[in-house]
PDB file of C-alpha atoms in Angstrom:
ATOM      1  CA  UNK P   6       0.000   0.000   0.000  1.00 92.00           C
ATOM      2  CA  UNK P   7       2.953   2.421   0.869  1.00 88.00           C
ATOM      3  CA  UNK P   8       4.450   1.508  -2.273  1.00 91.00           C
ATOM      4  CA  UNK P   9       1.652   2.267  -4.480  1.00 94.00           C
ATOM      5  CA  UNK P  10       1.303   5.473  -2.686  1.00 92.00           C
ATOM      6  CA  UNK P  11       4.064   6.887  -3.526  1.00 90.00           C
ATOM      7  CA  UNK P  12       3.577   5.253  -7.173  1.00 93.00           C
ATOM      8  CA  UNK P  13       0.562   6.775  -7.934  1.00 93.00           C
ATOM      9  CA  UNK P  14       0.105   9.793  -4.976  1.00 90.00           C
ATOM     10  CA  UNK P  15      -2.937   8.150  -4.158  1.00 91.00           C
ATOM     11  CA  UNK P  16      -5.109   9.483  -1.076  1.00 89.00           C
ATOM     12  CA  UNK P  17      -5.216   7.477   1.991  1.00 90.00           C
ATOM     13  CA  UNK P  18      -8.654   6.797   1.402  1.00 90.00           C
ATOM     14  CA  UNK P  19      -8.255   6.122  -2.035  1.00 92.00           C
ATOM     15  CA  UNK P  20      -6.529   3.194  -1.259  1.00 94.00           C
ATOM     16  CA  UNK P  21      -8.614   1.988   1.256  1.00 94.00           C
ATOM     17  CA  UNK P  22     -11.512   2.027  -1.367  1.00 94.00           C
ATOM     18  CA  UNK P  23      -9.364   0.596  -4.542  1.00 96.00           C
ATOM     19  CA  UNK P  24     -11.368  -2.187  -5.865  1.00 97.00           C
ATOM     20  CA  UNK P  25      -9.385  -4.685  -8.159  1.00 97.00           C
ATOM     21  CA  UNK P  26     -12.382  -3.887 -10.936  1.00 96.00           C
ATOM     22  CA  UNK P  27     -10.583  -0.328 -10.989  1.00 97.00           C
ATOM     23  CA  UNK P  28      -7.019  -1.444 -12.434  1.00 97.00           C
ATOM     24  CA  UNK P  29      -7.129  -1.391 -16.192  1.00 96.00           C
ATOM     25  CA  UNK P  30      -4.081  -3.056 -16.733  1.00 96.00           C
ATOM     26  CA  UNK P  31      -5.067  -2.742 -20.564  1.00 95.00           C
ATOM     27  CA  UNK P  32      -5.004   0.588 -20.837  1.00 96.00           C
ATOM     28  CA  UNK P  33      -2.563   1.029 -17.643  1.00 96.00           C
ATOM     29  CA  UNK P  34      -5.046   3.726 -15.798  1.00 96.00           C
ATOM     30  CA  UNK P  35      -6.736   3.362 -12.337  1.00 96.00           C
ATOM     31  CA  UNK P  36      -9.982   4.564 -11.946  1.00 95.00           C
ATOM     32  CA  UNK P  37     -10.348   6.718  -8.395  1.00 92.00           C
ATOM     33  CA  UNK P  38     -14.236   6.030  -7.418  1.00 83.00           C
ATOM     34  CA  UNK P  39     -15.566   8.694  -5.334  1.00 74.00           C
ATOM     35  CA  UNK P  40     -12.118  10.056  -4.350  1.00 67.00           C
ATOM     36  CA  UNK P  41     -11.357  13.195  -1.849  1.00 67.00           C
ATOM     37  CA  UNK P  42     -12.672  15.437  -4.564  1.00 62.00           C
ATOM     38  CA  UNK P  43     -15.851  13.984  -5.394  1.00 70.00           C
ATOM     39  CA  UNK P  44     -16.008  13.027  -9.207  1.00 78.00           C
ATOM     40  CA  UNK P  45     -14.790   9.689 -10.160  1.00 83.00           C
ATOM     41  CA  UNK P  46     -11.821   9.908 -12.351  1.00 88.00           C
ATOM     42  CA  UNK P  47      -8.372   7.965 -13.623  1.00 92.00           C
ATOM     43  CA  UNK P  48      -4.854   8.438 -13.465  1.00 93.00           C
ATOM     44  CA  UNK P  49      -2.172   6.720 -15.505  1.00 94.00           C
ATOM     45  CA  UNK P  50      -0.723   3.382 -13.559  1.00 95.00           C
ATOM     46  CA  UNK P  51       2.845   3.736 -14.061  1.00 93.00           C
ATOM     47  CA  UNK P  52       5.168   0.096 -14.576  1.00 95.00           C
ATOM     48  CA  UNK P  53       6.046  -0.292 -11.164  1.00 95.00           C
ATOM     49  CA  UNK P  54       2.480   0.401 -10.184  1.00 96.00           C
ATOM     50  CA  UNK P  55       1.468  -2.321 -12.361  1.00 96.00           C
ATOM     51  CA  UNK P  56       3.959  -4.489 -11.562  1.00 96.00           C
ATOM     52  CA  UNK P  57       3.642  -4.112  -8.139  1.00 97.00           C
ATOM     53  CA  UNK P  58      -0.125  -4.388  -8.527  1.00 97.00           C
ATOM     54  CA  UNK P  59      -0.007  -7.513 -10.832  1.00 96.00           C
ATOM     55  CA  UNK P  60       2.574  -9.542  -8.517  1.00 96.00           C
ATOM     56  CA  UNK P  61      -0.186  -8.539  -5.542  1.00 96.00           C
ATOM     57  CA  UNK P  62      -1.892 -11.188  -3.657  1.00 93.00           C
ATOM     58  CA  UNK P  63      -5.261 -11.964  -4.568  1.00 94.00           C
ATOM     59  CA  UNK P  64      -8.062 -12.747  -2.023  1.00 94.00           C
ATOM     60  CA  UNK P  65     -11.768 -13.139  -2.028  1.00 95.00           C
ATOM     61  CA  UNK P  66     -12.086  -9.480  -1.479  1.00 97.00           C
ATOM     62  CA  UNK P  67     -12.959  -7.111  -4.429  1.00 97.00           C
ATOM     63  CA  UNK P  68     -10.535  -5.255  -2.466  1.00 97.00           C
ATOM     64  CA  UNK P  69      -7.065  -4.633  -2.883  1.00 97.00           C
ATOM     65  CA  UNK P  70      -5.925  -3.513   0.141  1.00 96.00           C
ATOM     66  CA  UNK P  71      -8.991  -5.442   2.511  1.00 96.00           C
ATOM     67  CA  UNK P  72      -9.367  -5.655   6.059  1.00 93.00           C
ATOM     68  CA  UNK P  73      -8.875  -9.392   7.933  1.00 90.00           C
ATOM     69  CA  UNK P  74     -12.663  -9.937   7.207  1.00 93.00           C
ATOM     70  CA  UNK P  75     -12.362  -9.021   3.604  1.00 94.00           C
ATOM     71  CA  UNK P  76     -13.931  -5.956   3.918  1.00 95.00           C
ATOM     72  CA  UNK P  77     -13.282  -2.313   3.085  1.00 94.00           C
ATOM     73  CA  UNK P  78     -10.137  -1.448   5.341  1.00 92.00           C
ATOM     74  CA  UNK P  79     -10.325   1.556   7.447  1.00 90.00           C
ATOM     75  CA  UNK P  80      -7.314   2.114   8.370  1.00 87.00           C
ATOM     76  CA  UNK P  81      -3.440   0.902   8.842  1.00 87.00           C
ATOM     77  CA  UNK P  82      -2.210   2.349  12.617  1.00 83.00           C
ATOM     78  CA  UNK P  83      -1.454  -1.205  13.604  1.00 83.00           C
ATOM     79  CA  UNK P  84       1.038  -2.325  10.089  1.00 83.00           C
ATOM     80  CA  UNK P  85       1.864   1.863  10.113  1.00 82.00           C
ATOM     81  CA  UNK P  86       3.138   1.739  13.915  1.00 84.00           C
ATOM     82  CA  UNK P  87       5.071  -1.294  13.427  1.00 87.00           C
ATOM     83  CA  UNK P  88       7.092  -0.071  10.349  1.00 84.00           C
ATOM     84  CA  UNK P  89       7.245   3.705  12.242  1.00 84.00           C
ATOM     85  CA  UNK P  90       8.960   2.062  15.145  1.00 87.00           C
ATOM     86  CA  UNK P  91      11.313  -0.029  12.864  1.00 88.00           C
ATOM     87  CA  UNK P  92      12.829   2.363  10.708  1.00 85.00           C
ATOM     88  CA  UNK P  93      12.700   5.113  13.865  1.00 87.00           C
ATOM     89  CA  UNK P  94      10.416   7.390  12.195  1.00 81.00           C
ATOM     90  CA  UNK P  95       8.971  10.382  14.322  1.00 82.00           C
ATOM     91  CA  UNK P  96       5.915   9.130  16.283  1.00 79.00           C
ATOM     92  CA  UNK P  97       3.889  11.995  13.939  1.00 82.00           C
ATOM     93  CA  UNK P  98       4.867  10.890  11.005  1.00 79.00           C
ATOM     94  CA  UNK P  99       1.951  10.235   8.465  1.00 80.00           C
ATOM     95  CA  UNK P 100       3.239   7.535   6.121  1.00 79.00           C
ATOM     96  CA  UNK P 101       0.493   7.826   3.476  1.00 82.00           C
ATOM     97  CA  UNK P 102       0.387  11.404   3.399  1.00 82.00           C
ATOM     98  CA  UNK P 103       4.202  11.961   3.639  1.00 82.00           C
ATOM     99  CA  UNK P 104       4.085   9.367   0.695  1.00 84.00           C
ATOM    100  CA  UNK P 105       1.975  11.596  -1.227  1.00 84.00           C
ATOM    101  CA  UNK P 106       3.388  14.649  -0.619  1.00 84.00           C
ATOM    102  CA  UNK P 107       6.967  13.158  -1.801  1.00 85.00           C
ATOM    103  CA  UNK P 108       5.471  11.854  -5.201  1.00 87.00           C
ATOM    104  CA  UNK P 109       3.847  15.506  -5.265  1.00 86.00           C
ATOM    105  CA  UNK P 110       7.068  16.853  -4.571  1.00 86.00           C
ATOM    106  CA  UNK P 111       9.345  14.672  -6.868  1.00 85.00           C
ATOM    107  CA  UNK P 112       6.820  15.593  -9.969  1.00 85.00           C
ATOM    108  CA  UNK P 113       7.164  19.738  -9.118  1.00 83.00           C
ATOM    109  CA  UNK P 114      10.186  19.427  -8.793  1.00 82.00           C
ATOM    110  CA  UNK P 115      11.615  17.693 -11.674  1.00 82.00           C
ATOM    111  CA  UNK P 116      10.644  20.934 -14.094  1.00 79.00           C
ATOM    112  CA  UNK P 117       9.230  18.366 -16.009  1.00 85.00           C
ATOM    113  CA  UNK P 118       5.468  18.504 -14.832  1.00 85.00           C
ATOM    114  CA  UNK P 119       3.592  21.623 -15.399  1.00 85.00           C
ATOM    115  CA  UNK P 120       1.502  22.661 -12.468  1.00 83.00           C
ATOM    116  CA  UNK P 121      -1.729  21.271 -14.986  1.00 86.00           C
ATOM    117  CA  UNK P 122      -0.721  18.248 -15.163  1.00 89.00           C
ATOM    118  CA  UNK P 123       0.089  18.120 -11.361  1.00 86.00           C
ATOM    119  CA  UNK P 124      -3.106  18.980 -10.475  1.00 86.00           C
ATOM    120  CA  UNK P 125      -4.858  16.195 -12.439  1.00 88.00           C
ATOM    121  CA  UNK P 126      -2.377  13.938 -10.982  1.00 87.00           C
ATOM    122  CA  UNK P 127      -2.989  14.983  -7.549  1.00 86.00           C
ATOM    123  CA  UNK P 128      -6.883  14.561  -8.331  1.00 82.00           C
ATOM    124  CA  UNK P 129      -6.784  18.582  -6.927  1.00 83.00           C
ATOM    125  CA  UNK P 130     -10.102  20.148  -7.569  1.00 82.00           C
ATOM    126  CA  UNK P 131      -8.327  23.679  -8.089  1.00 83.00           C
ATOM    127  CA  UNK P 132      -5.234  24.701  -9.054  1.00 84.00           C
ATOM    128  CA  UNK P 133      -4.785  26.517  -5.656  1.00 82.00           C
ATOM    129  CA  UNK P 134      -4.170  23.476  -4.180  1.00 80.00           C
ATOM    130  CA  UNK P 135      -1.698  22.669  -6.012  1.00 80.00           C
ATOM    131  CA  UNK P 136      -0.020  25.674  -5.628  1.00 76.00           C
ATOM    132  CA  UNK P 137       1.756  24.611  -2.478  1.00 76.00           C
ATOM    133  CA  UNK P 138       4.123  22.846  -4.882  1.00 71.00           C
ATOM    134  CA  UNK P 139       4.550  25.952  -7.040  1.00 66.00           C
ATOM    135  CA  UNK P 140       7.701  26.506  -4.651  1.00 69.00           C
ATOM    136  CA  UNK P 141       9.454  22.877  -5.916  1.00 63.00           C
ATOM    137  CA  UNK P 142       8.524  23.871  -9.243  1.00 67.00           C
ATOM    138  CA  UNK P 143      10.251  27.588  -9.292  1.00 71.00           C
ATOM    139  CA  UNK P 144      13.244  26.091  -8.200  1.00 73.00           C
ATOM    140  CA  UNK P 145      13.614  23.523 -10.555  1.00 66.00           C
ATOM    141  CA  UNK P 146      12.932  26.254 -13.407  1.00 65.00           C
ATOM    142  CA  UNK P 147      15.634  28.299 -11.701  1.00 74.00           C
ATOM    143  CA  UNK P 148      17.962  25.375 -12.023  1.00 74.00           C
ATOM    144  CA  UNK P 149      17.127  24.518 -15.356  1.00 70.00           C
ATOM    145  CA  UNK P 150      17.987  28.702 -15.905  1.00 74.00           C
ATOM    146  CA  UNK P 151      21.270  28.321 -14.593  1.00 76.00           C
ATOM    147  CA  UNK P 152      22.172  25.347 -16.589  1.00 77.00           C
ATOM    148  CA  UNK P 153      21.290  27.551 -19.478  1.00 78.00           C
ATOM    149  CA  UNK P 154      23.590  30.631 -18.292  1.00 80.00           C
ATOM    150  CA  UNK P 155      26.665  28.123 -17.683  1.00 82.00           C
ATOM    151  CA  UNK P 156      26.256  27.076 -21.240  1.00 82.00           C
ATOM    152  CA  UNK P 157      26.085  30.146 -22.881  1.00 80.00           C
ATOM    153  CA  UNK P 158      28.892  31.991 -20.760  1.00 81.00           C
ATOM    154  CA  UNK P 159      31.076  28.765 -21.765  1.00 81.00           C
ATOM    155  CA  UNK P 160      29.880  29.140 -25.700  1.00 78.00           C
ATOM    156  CA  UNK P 161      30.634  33.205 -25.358  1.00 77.00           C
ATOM    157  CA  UNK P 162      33.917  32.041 -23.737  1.00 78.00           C
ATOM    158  CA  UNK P 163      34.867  30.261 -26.401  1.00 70.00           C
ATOM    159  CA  UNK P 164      33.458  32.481 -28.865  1.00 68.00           C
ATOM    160  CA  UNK P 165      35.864  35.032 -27.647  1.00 66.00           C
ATOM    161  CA  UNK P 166      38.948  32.850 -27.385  1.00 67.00           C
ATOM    162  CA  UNK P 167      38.515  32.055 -31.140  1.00 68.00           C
ATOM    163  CA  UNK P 168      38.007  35.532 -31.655  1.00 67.00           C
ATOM    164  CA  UNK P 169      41.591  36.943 -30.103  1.00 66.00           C
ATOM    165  CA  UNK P 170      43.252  33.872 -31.875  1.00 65.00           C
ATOM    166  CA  UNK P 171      42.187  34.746 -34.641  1.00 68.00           C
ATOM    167  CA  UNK P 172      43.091  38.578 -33.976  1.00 65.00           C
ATOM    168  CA  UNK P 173      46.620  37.700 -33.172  1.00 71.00           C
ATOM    169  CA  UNK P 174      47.129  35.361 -36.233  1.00 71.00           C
ATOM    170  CA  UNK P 175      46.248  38.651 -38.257  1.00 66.00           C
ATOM    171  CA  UNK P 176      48.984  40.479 -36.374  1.00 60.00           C
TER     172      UNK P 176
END
């Protein structure tokens, strides 16, 4: 379940509702029933999503992620705690959210997601929300900018080196 979180950004209760009928391995998109937002929608399953969804053990349950009985879980303190206390994570620490908020984060900032595209991601219902990631975003554009200044001082550099050779060869 962690994994997938921070495969797909999922919400916590997103994957608590995730029904196997929802994968279409086909056409690699999960379908998010009545997510946080409100209006059923997909988002693309990426290959380790898949992979990890398609090497996932099957039960009884139209659930993938049920509870003991089968049923729709409601929640994951008990597995959560356990793996909190192993790897000495903070006792506030919100695994699901944290794991949502670092595929949010990764995405903004890469420089390769527009803020759009983030948002449908995310499921977001307005861009505002999204916004918090604006931050991840501008920096990654300001890298990118950078890049693009140490190239061109290096080109002009070189530019001008050819130029005073050439200069002093007229001399």
């Amino acid at each position: 379940m962690m994994k997938l979180a921070v495969y797909t950004g999922m919400w916590r209760g997103e994957l608590f509702r995730l029904k196997w009928k929802d994968l279409d391995f086909e056409r690699g998109f999960i379908l998010l029933d009545d997510p946080k937002g409100g209006v059923s929608q997909k988002i693309p399953m990426m290959k380790a999503a898949r992979e990890l969804l398609e090497s996932h053990s099957r039960t009884k349950s139209p659930y993938v992620f049920p509870s003991q009985n089968g049923g729709q879980r409601k929640d994951v303190r008990g597995p959560i705690k356990r793996i909190k206390e192993r790897a000495n994570l903070p006792k506030d620490f919100r695994p699901l959210h944290g794991l949502r908020h670092v595929y949010a984060s990764m995405l903004a900032s890469s420089g390769k997601v527009d803020m759009s595209t983030l948002q449908k991601l995310l499921t977001h219902k307005s861009p505002q929300m999204t916004q918090r990631y604006a931050h991840l975003h501008d920096d990654a554009l300001k890298k990118a900018a950078n890049v693009a200044e140490d190239i061109i001082t290096d080109a002009m550099k070189d530019d001008a080196e050819k130029e005073i050779i050439q200069l002093s060869k007229h001399r």
